[in-house]
Amino acid sequence: MAAMTRTLRCAALLVFTFLGASADARQATEPTTDVAELIERVGDLQSFRATYRVESSDGREGLMHWTYVADDRARATLEAAGQTRDLFWIDGGALSTTVLDRDGDPQAVGMDVGGELEAYETANDLLDEHFPSKTAPPFEPHLQFSIVLNDDTDKVDVSVGIVDRRSCLLGWLPAFEARDAAESKDPECLRFDYGDHSYEVSALNGFVTRGWIGKGADERLAIELVSLELDVEIDAGEMQAPDWSDADDELASGFRHAMLNTLRQNCRETVAMRIAKLHSDGALEWPEGGPEGLTEVLTELHTVATRHDTAAMLERFESQLATRTEALTAWADEVREDPRMPEELEKLKQQARGELEHSLEQIVETTVERLGPPTAREFDLAEEFLEVERAALRAVLEETVRDAVLARYDETVGAVE
């Protein structure tokens, strides 16, 4: 895979959104029931503007406006209760958004998601090397922005993650390839039932026209297209993202932490689903300990995914070791004339090392056990996959945290004489 640059192509994959077409496009495009064809049509889009009406379970309505410039620039705004606020901008791999601080004032925060995705390049190369897919090009991550109909809370959610480039602009379309469309009176629309959700999809271009939550008498229209313009000219100034204020460091840090967690989860899911697909196709055996290469892929994945947490943890231990070293050195200087000092010093150092080892083991075991299934979707290899993944994560934590801290102990507390 060619190295991903810092301006990684961030395809804004708007899930469960968008429909329709302009009048000219409707006249020039023949309807199709082939989802693969719709995926190609979506992939050919150069730009678009779309406005959706969204309705919450309590009856509140709003307008969500999406502006997309192919591959690297996107913007979303929400208009509700007479006010308009920006949800996010994407520009050259960077994600920006506005959030409210403790005083209710807007602050611009963001993260260089393109830079973060670069770190996954080795893991992605290993995935393609060990588990190539005949039905998809090599894995290359892109940003995904999703509108999700959430039946648990009966509302529309906006989420962000990363997906394989094999997914089209509307990343949910591939999920419908294996589903039969329900009967529709409109030849220009396909209808799909998806659990307690229903979606009406344009048979012209693959955009969602409407989405419902619930079934039968409880069915409620949650999203509906208001307007759509395809392949339109979009002024660069309209897409200009704000400078990050970072006025509230805690707020900005929290946002970045949430984004990193989302990227981590989506990477895990991508690997898990590819393994499951290969296994279901009969192209992958699952011997004891997992298929060859999976441990290597997952080890590299967790090395990348835990690097921020690891750095913060090592910084805290470094501070603790420095304090312990200073205190032990002061004690040794005070009792240096006592002939029992060397023996007592050795006992204190061994005691401190034993306590440190115990603490590190607890951190490793707790982190490993907290690792849940990589995906909410059901697949046959969930338990086997998780077992291999936990082993890989344990190996990573033992090397990057436990061994690193103990080595630093030997250089600090352990070196006191």
XYZ file of C-alpha atoms in Angstrom:
417
model
C 0.000 0.000 0.000
C 1.332 3.408 -0.834
C 2.135 5.482 2.222
C -0.773 7.571 3.367
C 0.084 11.232 3.567
C -0.976 13.584 6.295
C -3.638 14.850 3.946
C -5.167 11.396 3.715
C -8.242 11.240 1.540
C -11.031 11.524 4.084
C -14.123 10.312 2.288
C -17.091 11.548 4.300
C -19.178 8.419 4.232
C -22.569 9.636 5.281
C -24.426 6.619 6.571
C -28.231 6.436 6.568
C -28.527 9.750 4.759
C -29.143 11.338 1.425
C -31.353 10.547 -1.408
C -32.924 11.748 -4.488
C -31.498 13.562 -7.450
C -31.935 16.777 -9.340
C -34.506 16.823 -12.132
C -31.832 16.505 -14.827
C -30.176 13.564 -13.110
C -33.511 11.765 -12.705
C -34.191 12.094 -16.404
C -30.715 10.940 -17.411
C -30.395 7.942 -15.061
C -32.319 4.698 -15.328
C -33.539 3.117 -12.067
C -31.829 -0.097 -10.973
C -32.453 -2.710 -8.300
C -28.779 -3.732 -8.363
C -27.162 -2.360 -5.191
C -23.684 -2.917 -6.667
C -24.622 -0.574 -9.512
C -25.865 2.010 -7.013
C -22.562 1.768 -5.161
C -20.735 2.595 -8.396
C -23.012 5.546 -9.040
C -22.395 6.888 -5.555
C -18.659 6.436 -6.021
C -18.756 8.562 -9.160
C -20.152 11.593 -7.334
C -17.867 14.619 -7.307
C -19.800 16.799 -4.891
C -23.257 17.324 -3.484
C -25.471 19.341 -1.183
C -28.148 17.551 0.779
C -30.675 18.688 3.364
C -32.510 16.261 5.605
C -35.376 16.825 7.962
C -34.783 14.938 11.197
C -37.402 14.370 13.890
C -36.748 13.354 17.494
C -39.010 11.043 19.475
C -40.536 14.016 21.331
C -41.597 15.662 18.069
C -38.819 18.247 17.758
C -37.703 18.832 14.196
C -34.515 20.101 12.637
C -32.791 20.408 9.289
C -29.405 18.789 8.766
C -27.396 20.266 5.893
C -24.514 18.321 4.327
C -22.020 19.792 1.888
C -19.511 17.404 0.349
C -16.533 18.067 -1.914
C -15.190 14.769 -3.209
C -12.606 12.896 -1.151
C -11.264 15.453 1.274
C -13.671 18.206 2.253
C -17.056 18.074 3.932
C -19.231 20.123 6.254
C -22.408 19.442 8.220
C -24.688 21.938 9.964
C -27.844 21.548 12.022
C -30.708 24.022 11.927
C -33.204 23.746 14.798
C -35.328 26.041 16.953
C -34.437 29.026 14.793
C -30.687 28.562 15.268
C -27.981 27.032 13.087
C -24.823 25.408 14.406
C -21.993 23.590 12.702
C -21.603 19.890 13.481
C -18.221 19.370 11.825
C -15.794 20.179 9.032
C -13.336 17.853 7.288
C -10.377 19.409 5.535
C -7.254 17.592 4.363
C -7.444 14.903 7.011
C -8.331 17.231 9.873
C -11.653 17.073 11.684
C -12.995 20.228 13.325
C -16.133 20.758 15.368
C -17.646 23.272 17.782
C -18.546 22.365 21.337
C -19.815 24.341 24.310
C -17.557 24.914 27.303
C -18.638 25.088 30.964
C -19.926 28.618 30.451
C -21.965 27.662 27.417
C -19.634 29.451 25.020
C -18.718 27.771 21.704
C -15.171 26.514 21.297
C -13.570 25.133 18.128
C -11.768 21.847 18.764
C -10.403 19.243 16.414
C -7.972 16.477 15.638
C -5.661 15.556 12.785
C -7.430 12.281 12.040
C -5.381 11.829 8.871
C -2.224 11.858 10.953
C -3.697 9.299 13.325
C -4.667 7.018 10.464
C -1.102 7.053 9.169
C -0.075 5.138 12.282
C -2.306 2.228 11.246
C -0.541 1.770 7.924
C 1.642 -1.157 9.045
C -1.330 -2.958 10.596
C -3.332 -2.449 7.409
C -0.462 -3.770 5.271
C -0.245 -6.869 7.470
C -3.989 -7.386 7.119
C -3.758 -7.299 3.336
C -0.678 -9.527 3.342
C -2.078 -12.273 5.556
C -5.782 -12.020 4.710
C -6.262 -10.659 1.189
C -9.859 -10.369 0.063
C -10.909 -11.376 -3.441
C -13.961 -9.143 -3.287
C -12.215 -5.970 -2.110
C -9.077 -3.961 -2.838
C -6.423 -3.745 -0.096
C -7.602 -2.092 3.078
C -7.114 1.632 3.255
C -8.943 3.573 5.955
C -11.086 6.618 5.365
C -13.173 8.739 7.632
C -16.807 7.752 7.927
C -19.565 9.983 9.171
C -22.833 8.259 9.908
C -26.397 9.145 10.621
C -27.780 6.164 12.494
C -31.389 5.433 13.325
C -31.234 4.329 16.958
C -34.283 2.296 17.938
C -33.084 1.891 21.560
C -33.429 5.605 22.232
C -35.762 6.321 19.324
C -33.639 9.074 17.842
C -31.157 9.898 15.095
C -27.478 9.781 16.108
C -24.410 11.146 14.365
C -21.233 9.091 14.758
C -17.770 9.015 13.235
C -15.388 6.184 12.471
C -13.191 4.654 9.769
C -14.061 2.150 7.073
C -12.408 0.240 4.272
C -12.174 2.082 0.968
C -14.250 -0.721 -0.589
C -17.253 0.968 1.031
C -18.936 3.511 -1.152
C -19.657 7.093 -0.201
C -22.864 5.944 1.458
C -21.157 3.245 3.450
C -24.327 1.418 4.510
C -25.244 0.386 0.970
C -23.052 -2.763 0.992
C -25.060 -3.992 3.997
C -28.111 -4.206 1.731
C -26.423 -6.248 -1.022
C -27.373 -9.500 0.713
C -30.904 -8.349 1.546
C -33.999 -8.627 -0.580
C -35.787 -5.361 -1.140
C -39.341 -5.181 0.167
C -42.193 -4.464 -2.218
C -42.283 -0.839 -3.308
C -44.969 0.951 -5.328
C -42.417 3.448 -6.622
C -40.055 1.987 -9.277
C -37.540 4.713 -8.482
C -37.261 3.654 -4.843
C -36.096 0.507 -3.067
C -37.273 -0.297 0.439
C -35.246 -2.351 2.902
C -36.271 -3.563 6.326
C -33.373 -3.688 8.760
C -34.505 -4.854 12.195
C -36.723 -2.145 13.644
C -35.568 0.252 10.938
C -36.838 0.724 7.415
C -35.089 2.640 4.654
C -36.298 3.946 1.344
C -33.407 4.174 -1.107
C -33.260 5.978 -4.420
C -33.016 3.458 -7.257
C -31.422 6.246 -9.302
C -28.373 7.067 -7.210
C -28.414 5.086 -3.944
C -29.226 7.939 -1.575
C -31.646 7.256 1.263
C -34.889 9.113 0.716
C -36.565 8.355 4.030
C -35.895 6.335 7.155
C -38.350 4.995 9.716
C -37.979 3.782 13.316
C -40.359 1.093 14.559
C -42.816 -1.239 12.866
C -46.502 -1.208 11.958
C -48.543 1.301 13.949
C -45.388 2.328 15.844
C -43.475 3.238 12.701
C -42.224 6.829 12.842
C -40.547 8.764 10.069
C -37.201 9.903 11.503
C -35.333 11.303 8.483
C -36.533 12.604 5.143
C -34.763 14.274 2.272
C -35.711 17.897 1.673
C -33.335 18.768 -1.154
C -30.352 17.380 -3.026
C -27.970 18.816 -5.619
C -25.417 16.529 -7.272
C -22.039 17.507 -8.767
C -22.443 21.161 -7.879
C -19.873 23.956 -7.700
C -18.999 24.678 -4.080
C -17.089 27.797 -3.077
C -13.908 27.121 -1.102
C -14.793 29.830 1.416
C -17.973 28.013 2.327
C -15.925 25.013 3.467
C -13.388 26.976 5.509
C -12.966 25.366 8.917
C -12.288 27.538 11.996
C -8.958 27.681 13.781
C -8.936 25.424 16.822
C -9.265 27.522 19.942
C -8.321 24.890 22.546
C -9.407 27.482 25.085
C -10.542 24.651 27.315
C -7.761 22.054 27.265
C -9.868 19.516 29.148
C -12.679 19.839 26.619
C -10.344 19.473 23.627
C -8.583 16.525 25.253
C -11.897 14.802 25.917
C -12.949 15.238 22.308
C -9.697 13.789 20.983
C -9.886 10.872 23.418
C -13.402 10.033 22.222
C -12.256 10.202 18.601
C -9.296 7.906 19.273
C -11.557 5.372 20.955
C -13.862 5.429 17.939
C -10.976 4.918 15.523
C -9.699 2.041 17.653
C -13.077 0.306 17.728
C -13.630 0.679 14.011
C -10.185 -0.737 13.221
C -10.932 -3.773 15.392
C -14.284 -4.251 13.706
C -12.787 -4.038 10.231
C -10.278 -6.803 11.007
C -12.896 -8.966 12.730
C -15.419 -8.683 9.915
C -12.852 -9.466 7.224
C -11.758 -12.596 9.142
C -15.393 -13.636 9.585
C -16.160 -13.106 5.877
C -13.144 -15.134 4.762
C -14.112 -17.918 7.166
C -17.736 -17.985 5.999
C -16.522 -18.162 2.375
C -14.420 -21.211 3.217
C -11.214 -19.285 2.445
C -9.851 -19.339 5.987
C -9.229 -22.143 8.434
C -9.395 -21.495 12.155
C -6.811 -23.765 13.825
C -6.108 -23.702 17.552
C -4.776 -20.267 18.425
C -6.291 -18.646 15.370
C -5.223 -18.467 11.710
C -1.590 -17.753 10.920
C -0.858 -14.047 10.837
C -3.816 -12.906 12.929
C -1.767 -12.478 16.108
C 0.740 -10.364 14.192
C -2.016 -8.165 12.767
C -3.730 -7.694 16.129
C -0.451 -7.062 17.958
C 0.428 -4.289 15.528
C -3.122 -2.942 15.724
C -3.017 -2.680 19.524
C 0.498 -1.257 19.486
C -0.920 1.642 17.508
C -4.275 1.842 19.280
C -2.808 1.974 22.803
C 0.122 4.292 22.146
C -1.544 7.422 23.543
C -2.713 5.639 26.688
C 0.697 3.993 27.038
C 2.512 7.317 26.799
C 0.290 8.841 29.488
C 0.749 5.802 31.730
C 4.543 5.835 31.350
C 4.594 9.526 32.193
C 2.721 8.872 35.443
C 5.032 6.003 36.399
C 8.074 8.129 35.558
C 6.859 10.745 38.013
C 6.223 8.137 40.702
C 9.632 6.534 40.201
C 11.359 9.897 40.383
C 9.620 10.648 43.695
C 10.471 7.185 45.079
C 14.102 7.519 43.961
C 14.451 10.918 45.600
C 12.982 9.675 48.892
C 15.091 6.500 48.944
C 18.264 8.431 48.153
C 17.554 10.861 51.001
C 17.009 7.942 53.416
C 20.217 6.224 52.319
C 22.231 9.420 52.828
C 20.885 9.792 56.363
C 21.800 6.241 57.493
C 24.849 5.662 55.333
C 27.111 5.228 58.366
C 24.947 2.430 59.734
C 26.530 -0.952 58.807
C 23.044 -2.386 58.276
C 22.216 0.188 55.578
C 23.157 -1.905 52.487
C 21.005 -4.807 53.631
C 18.048 -2.573 54.521
C 18.405 -0.682 51.261
C 18.239 -3.924 49.283
C 15.124 -4.991 51.179
C 13.424 -1.674 50.473
C 14.280 -1.853 46.782
C 13.008 -5.425 46.466
C 9.825 -4.503 48.309
C 9.268 -1.521 46.006
C 9.914 -3.654 42.927
C 7.495 -6.330 44.120
C 4.764 -3.745 44.704
C 5.420 -2.261 41.270
C 5.277 -5.659 39.542
C 1.968 -6.430 41.257
C 0.499 -3.089 40.214
C 1.624 -3.543 36.617
C 0.201 -7.062 36.417
C -3.145 -5.751 37.665
C -3.119 -3.029 35.017
C -2.380 -5.539 32.266
C -4.972 -8.088 33.387
C -7.696 -5.488 33.975
C -7.118 -3.898 30.564
C -7.152 -7.271 28.808
C -10.303 -8.500 30.537
C -12.060 -5.218 29.789
C -11.579 -5.834 26.069
C -15.000 -6.856 24.829
C -16.176 -8.223 21.479
C -14.827 -6.131 18.590
C -18.195 -5.624 16.959
C -21.842 -5.433 17.910
C -22.688 -7.544 14.889
C -23.058 -11.274 15.302
C -20.508 -13.532 13.660
C -19.531 -17.143 14.257
C -15.944 -16.495 15.320
C -16.621 -13.856 17.962
C -15.308 -15.869 20.934
C -12.312 -17.317 19.088
C -11.369 -13.926 17.694
C -11.588 -12.266 21.107
C -9.383 -14.943 22.663
C -6.622 -14.286 20.102
C -7.062 -10.532 20.419
C -6.722 -10.605 24.190
C -3.520 -12.609 23.909
C -2.155 -10.045 21.444
C -3.153 -7.121 23.658
C -1.551 -8.773 26.703
C 1.726 -9.177 24.796
C 1.635 -5.512 23.758
C 0.967 -4.247 27.283
C 3.630 -6.472 28.797
C 6.227 -5.073 26.420
C 5.203 -1.430 26.152
C 4.066 -0.889 29.750
C 5.202 -3.592 32.183
C 8.682 -4.245 30.795
C 9.291 -0.569 30.049
C 8.359 0.516 33.577
C 10.404 -2.233 35.223
C 13.416 -1.315 33.093
C 12.984 2.284 34.159
C 12.736 1.129 37.790
C 16.130 -0.566 37.483
C 17.579 2.688 36.163
C 16.106 4.806 38.962
C 15.020 3.235 42.270
C 16.995 0.080 41.625
C 20.192 2.082 41.019
C 20.152 3.856 44.408
C 23.268 2.948 46.410
